Amino acid sequence: MSTMGDGTRAVRAGLPVPEQFEPPLPGPVFAAHFHLSGDPTGPYTYGRDTNPTWTHLERAIGELEAPGEEVETTVFASGMAAITSVLLSQVRSGDAVVLPNDGYQALPLVREQLEAYGVEVRTAPTGGDAQLALLESAKVLWIESPSNPGLDVCDIRRLVEAAHAAGVLVAVDNTLATPIGQRPLELGADFSVASDTKGMTGHGDILFGHVTCRDPRLTADVRRWRKIAGAIPGPMEAWLAHRSLATLHLRIDRQCTTALALAEVLAKRAEVTGLRYPGLPGDPSHPVAARQMRRFGSVVSFELADREAAERFLSALRLVDDATSFGGVRSTAERRGRWGGDAVAEGFIRFSVGVEDPEDLLADVEQALSAAAR
């Protein structure tokens, strides 16, 4: 499937060989155990280890992550389960890891837990490839590009080359981009990780995550951690995730096109500052993003004057839900400062563009900005 387009690949990814009178995508398999006589050498033995519904989905995600290549994907009950599976399967007391200090809000919690286990945690911003300075004697470099919520971008190839030269494994959190927008394994990463709760499944109705690797030994480590922790997805969630992949290219293309249009509108508004979108030609990250990203994502971030202005803006929106998370078919926006933990201004807005008609969405944003300024 390496020569097929993204759309063709997305709608066919992971489907089993067609069988007469059988559905193209088999329904979810609800089983805690399987018939198993003799030695346990078959593919399905116990529900915490393997499940046929996972198998189809893991193949599908692998085909999107690295078309035409031999890779292995492991699915999880959430994005955080996927993230911790990589870090906790690879590091031991006395090791060092390098994390971004401007990444996902839960990373500080991961840092606390790693330090409690005796792991040294070093942090630096995503922008400017600042993590390069911290690689010496590290075990794992964790990259989040674009970063959430600030949308900074780093040169993944450059960081990977430096890390591998120093004997450091590299994991890339690709949640904001999805494999349709960026393929970390093609950029040299050892692990491509995502919270599929966001753009991959795209409907805001399931929690999910995955890890994809080229190296079977790394996959074995991740799967062993999943088995021990029991961080497994339910079969219904796995089936829904696979079903949702069929529209991935349609959703992402629409969202990215509208996100750029939104960024262009916001750039003309005097009350908007700190605008970030990697696809905007004037964005500081655009030159690097354009070299390594195929699509620039659905999220735009910007600042309004203060907390009150941001709240007025959010309250005036008619087509946009005031909700956390991102990547869904319905546009959402939120004032990130309400959660704490992110180093953002009180008026900072993270806006996730959905698949509404662009004209309607942009008109709604403009009227909300005008209302907030009154």
PDB file of N, CA and C in Angstrom, residues 282-327:
ATOM      1  N   GLY A 282       3.873  32.979   7.948  1.00  0.00           N
ATOM      2  CA  GLY A 282       4.608  33.870   8.830  1.00  0.00           C
ATOM      3  C   GLY A 282       4.883  33.320  10.210  1.00  0.00           C
ATOM      4  N   ASP A 283       4.426  32.102  10.509  1.00  0.00           N
ATOM      5  CA  ASP A 283       4.647  31.529  11.834  1.00  0.00           C
ATOM      6  C   ASP A 283       6.128  31.195  12.020  1.00  0.00           C
ATOM      7  N   PRO A 284       6.687  31.440  13.217  1.00  0.00           N
ATOM      8  CA  PRO A 284       8.106  31.131  13.445  1.00  0.00           C
ATOM      9  C   PRO A 284       8.478  29.680  13.158  1.00  0.00           C
ATOM     10  N   SER A 285       7.528  28.764  13.335  1.00  0.00           N
ATOM     11  CA  SER A 285       7.814  27.346  13.131  1.00  0.00           C
ATOM     12  C   SER A 285       7.615  26.880  11.696  1.00  0.00           C
ATOM     13  N   HIS A 286       7.076  27.738  10.845  1.00  0.00           N
ATOM     14  CA  HIS A 286       6.680  27.273   9.510  1.00  0.00           C
ATOM     15  C   HIS A 286       7.837  26.686   8.687  1.00  0.00           C
ATOM     16  N   PRO A 287       9.014  27.303   8.650  1.00  0.00           N
ATOM     17  CA  PRO A 287      10.084  26.731   7.816  1.00  0.00           C
ATOM     18  C   PRO A 287      10.433  25.290   8.193  1.00  0.00           C
ATOM     19  N   VAL A 288      10.539  25.019   9.494  1.00  0.00           N
ATOM     20  CA  VAL A 288      10.847  23.655   9.936  1.00  0.00           C
ATOM     21  C   VAL A 288       9.650  22.741   9.707  1.00  0.00           C
ATOM     22  N   ALA A 289       8.462  23.216  10.058  1.00  0.00           N
ATOM     23  CA  ALA A 289       7.254  22.401   9.884  1.00  0.00           C
ATOM     24  C   ALA A 289       7.066  22.002   8.428  1.00  0.00           C
ATOM     25  N   ALA A 290       7.321  22.907   7.513  1.00  0.00           N
ATOM     26  CA  ALA A 290       7.114  22.626   6.093  1.00  0.00           C
ATOM     27  C   ALA A 290       8.052  21.542   5.586  1.00  0.00           C
ATOM     28  N   ARG A 291       9.194  21.371   6.244  1.00  0.00           N
ATOM     29  CA  ARG A 291      10.141  20.323   5.825  1.00  0.00           C
ATOM     30  C   ARG A 291       9.750  18.941   6.320  1.00  0.00           C
ATOM     31  N   GLN A 292       9.012  18.866   7.408  1.00  0.00           N
ATOM     32  CA  GLN A 292       8.762  17.552   7.992  1.00  0.00           C
ATOM     33  C   GLN A 292       7.281  17.192   8.147  1.00  0.00           C
ATOM     34  N   MET A 293       6.395  18.150   7.926  1.00  0.00           N
ATOM     35  CA  MET A 293       4.961  17.882   8.062  1.00  0.00           C
ATOM     36  C   MET A 293       4.290  17.899   6.688  1.00  0.00           C
ATOM     37  N   ARG A 294       3.333  17.013   6.522  1.00  0.00           N
ATOM     38  CA  ARG A 294       2.567  16.938   5.291  1.00  0.00           C
ATOM     39  C   ARG A 294       1.255  17.701   5.406  1.00  0.00           C
ATOM     40  N   ARG A 295       0.766  17.864   6.591  1.00  0.00           N
ATOM     41  CA  ARG A 295      -0.396  18.688   6.924  1.00  0.00           C
ATOM     42  C   ARG A 295      -0.122  19.276   8.301  1.00  0.00           C
ATOM     43  N   PHE A 296      -0.710  20.422   8.586  1.00  0.00           N
ATOM     44  CA  PHE A 296      -0.272  21.191   9.740  1.00  0.00           C
ATOM     45  C   PHE A 296      -1.198  21.136  10.952  1.00  0.00           C
ATOM     46  N   GLY A 297      -2.238  20.332  10.884  1.00  0.00           N
ATOM     47  CA  GLY A 297      -3.057  20.111  12.062  1.00  0.00           C
ATOM     48  C   GLY A 297      -4.276  21.009  12.146  1.00  0.00           C
ATOM     49  N   SER A 298      -5.111  20.705  13.137  1.00  0.00           N
ATOM     50  CA  SER A 298      -6.409  21.369  13.286  1.00  0.00           C
ATOM     51  C   SER A 298      -6.434  22.414  14.385  1.00  0.00           C
ATOM     52  N   VAL A 299      -5.318  22.620  15.075  1.00  0.00           N
ATOM     53  CA  VAL A 299      -5.306  23.482  16.260  1.00  0.00           C
ATOM     54  C   VAL A 299      -4.623  24.814  15.964  1.00  0.00           C
ATOM     55  N   VAL A 300      -5.267  25.887  16.380  1.00  0.00           N
ATOM     56  CA  VAL A 300      -4.731  27.246  16.297  1.00  0.00           C
ATOM     57  C   VAL A 300      -4.726  27.808  17.715  1.00  0.00           C
ATOM     58  N   SER A 301      -3.653  28.498  18.088  1.00  0.00           N
ATOM     59  CA  SER A 301      -3.625  29.115  19.414  1.00  0.00           C
ATOM     60  C   SER A 301      -3.392  30.618  19.278  1.00  0.00           C
ATOM     61  N   PHE A 302      -3.951  31.359  20.226  1.00  0.00           N
ATOM     62  CA  PHE A 302      -3.794  32.817  20.206  1.00  0.00           C
ATOM     63  C   PHE A 302      -4.163  33.368  21.575  1.00  0.00           C
ATOM     64  N   GLU A 303      -3.902  34.651  21.760  1.00  0.00           N
ATOM     65  CA  GLU A 303      -4.200  35.307  23.028  1.00  0.00           C
ATOM     66  C   GLU A 303      -5.129  36.482  22.819  1.00  0.00           C
ATOM     67  N   LEU A 304      -6.042  36.656  23.766  1.00  0.00           N
ATOM     68  CA  LEU A 304      -6.824  37.874  23.875  1.00  0.00           C
ATOM     69  C   LEU A 304      -6.322  38.651  25.092  1.00  0.00           C
ATOM     70  N   ALA A 305      -6.836  39.846  25.279  1.00  0.00           N
ATOM     71  CA  ALA A 305      -6.224  40.782  26.230  1.00  0.00           C
ATOM     72  C   ALA A 305      -6.073  40.220  27.633  1.00  0.00           C
ATOM     73  N   ASP A 306      -7.092  39.511  28.111  1.00  0.00           N
ATOM     74  CA  ASP A 306      -7.049  39.022  29.478  1.00  0.00           C
ATOM     75  C   ASP A 306      -8.083  37.915  29.650  1.00  0.00           C
ATOM     76  N   ARG A 307      -8.206  37.447  30.865  1.00  0.00           N
ATOM     77  CA  ARG A 307      -9.140  36.363  31.158  1.00  0.00           C
ATOM     78  C   ARG A 307     -10.577  36.744  30.791  1.00  0.00           C
ATOM     79  N   GLU A 308     -10.952  37.965  31.146  1.00  0.00           N
ATOM     80  CA  GLU A 308     -12.333  38.383  30.904  1.00  0.00           C
ATOM     81  C   GLU A 308     -12.636  38.436  29.412  1.00  0.00           C
ATOM     82  N   ALA A 309     -11.708  38.949  28.608  1.00  0.00           N
ATOM     83  CA  ALA A 309     -11.919  39.011  27.162  1.00  0.00           C
ATOM     84  C   ALA A 309     -12.032  37.613  26.573  1.00  0.00           C
ATOM     85  N   ALA A 310     -11.198  36.701  27.061  1.00  0.00           N
ATOM     86  CA  ALA A 310     -11.263  35.324  26.574  1.00  0.00           C
ATOM     87  C   ALA A 310     -12.600  34.677  26.922  1.00  0.00           C
ATOM     88  N   GLU A 311     -13.079  34.907  28.133  1.00  0.00           N
ATOM     89  CA  GLU A 311     -14.356  34.323  28.539  1.00  0.00           C
ATOM     90  C   GLU A 311     -15.517  34.915  27.741  1.00  0.00           C
ATOM     91  N   ARG A 312     -15.452  36.213  27.444  1.00  0.00           N
ATOM     92  CA  ARG A 312     -16.502  36.824  26.630  1.00  0.00           C
ATOM     93  C   ARG A 312     -16.498  36.236  25.224  1.00  0.00           C
ATOM     94  N   PHE A 313     -15.319  36.031  24.690  1.00  0.00           N
ATOM     95  CA  PHE A 313     -15.202  35.429  23.352  1.00  0.00           C
ATOM     96  C   PHE A 313     -15.801  34.028  23.331  1.00  0.00           C
ATOM     97  N   LEU A 314     -15.430  33.213  24.285  1.00  0.00           N
ATOM     98  CA  LEU A 314     -15.921  31.832  24.323  1.00  0.00           C
ATOM     99  C   LEU A 314     -17.434  31.790  24.513  1.00  0.00           C
ATOM    100  N   SER A 315     -17.952  32.690  25.346  1.00  0.00           N
ATOM    101  CA  SER A 315     -19.401  32.711  25.597  1.00  0.00           C
ATOM    102  C   SER A 315     -20.187  33.148  24.367  1.00  0.00           C
ATOM    103  N   ALA A 316     -19.564  33.955  23.506  1.00  0.00           N
ATOM    104  CA  ALA A 316     -20.266  34.479  22.337  1.00  0.00           C
ATOM    105  C   ALA A 316     -20.255  33.518  21.156  1.00  0.00           C
ATOM    106  N   LEU A 317     -19.418  32.504  21.189  1.00  0.00           N
ATOM    107  CA  LEU A 317     -19.366  31.543  20.093  1.00  0.00           C
ATOM    108  C   LEU A 317     -20.658  30.729  20.048  1.00  0.00           C
ATOM    109  N   ARG A 318     -21.170  30.516  18.856  1.00  0.00           N
ATOM    110  CA  ARG A 318     -22.420  29.774  18.705  1.00  0.00           C
ATOM    111  C   ARG A 318     -22.202  28.377  18.133  1.00  0.00           C
ATOM    112  N   LEU A 319     -21.142  28.203  17.345  1.00  0.00           N
ATOM    113  CA  LEU A 319     -20.899  26.928  16.680  1.00  0.00           C
ATOM    114  C   LEU A 319     -19.724  26.167  17.275  1.00  0.00           C
ATOM    115  N   VAL A 320     -19.178  26.681  18.357  1.00  0.00           N
ATOM    116  CA  VAL A 320     -17.957  26.117  18.940  1.00  0.00           C
ATOM    117  C   VAL A 320     -18.222  25.765  20.403  1.00  0.00           C
ATOM    118  N   ASP A 321     -17.918  24.523  20.769  1.00  0.00           N
ATOM    119  CA  ASP A 321     -18.109  24.088  22.147  1.00  0.00           C
ATOM    120  C   ASP A 321     -16.953  24.557  23.016  1.00  0.00           C
ATOM    121  N   ASP A 322     -17.267  25.056  24.199  1.00  0.00           N
ATOM    122  CA  ASP A 322     -16.235  25.376  25.189  1.00  0.00           C
ATOM    123  C   ASP A 322     -15.898  24.065  25.889  1.00  0.00           C
ATOM    124  N   ALA A 323     -14.868  23.403  25.406  1.00  0.00           N
ATOM    125  CA  ALA A 323     -14.532  22.062  25.894  1.00  0.00           C
ATOM    126  C   ALA A 323     -13.043  21.828  25.726  1.00  0.00           C
ATOM    127  N   THR A 324     -12.522  20.905  26.513  1.00  0.00           N
ATOM    128  CA  THR A 324     -11.116  20.541  26.366  1.00  0.00           C
ATOM    129  C   THR A 324     -10.987  19.473  25.292  1.00  0.00           C
ATOM    130  N   SER A 325      -9.756  19.028  25.058  1.00  0.00           N
ATOM    131  CA  SER A 325      -9.422  18.098  23.989  1.00  0.00           C
ATOM    132  C   SER A 325      -9.452  18.814  22.638  1.00  0.00           C
ATOM    133  N   PHE A 326      -9.113  18.092  21.583  1.00  0.00           N
ATOM    134  CA  PHE A 326      -9.043  18.700  20.257  1.00  0.00           C
ATOM    135  C   PHE A 326      -9.084  17.600  19.202  1.00  0.00           C
ATOM    136  N   GLY A 327      -9.194  18.016  17.943  1.00  0.00           N
ATOM    137  CA  GLY A 327      -9.137  17.069  16.833  1.00  0.00           C
ATOM    138  C   GLY A 327     -10.461  16.485  16.420  1.00  0.00           C
TER     139      GLY A 327
END
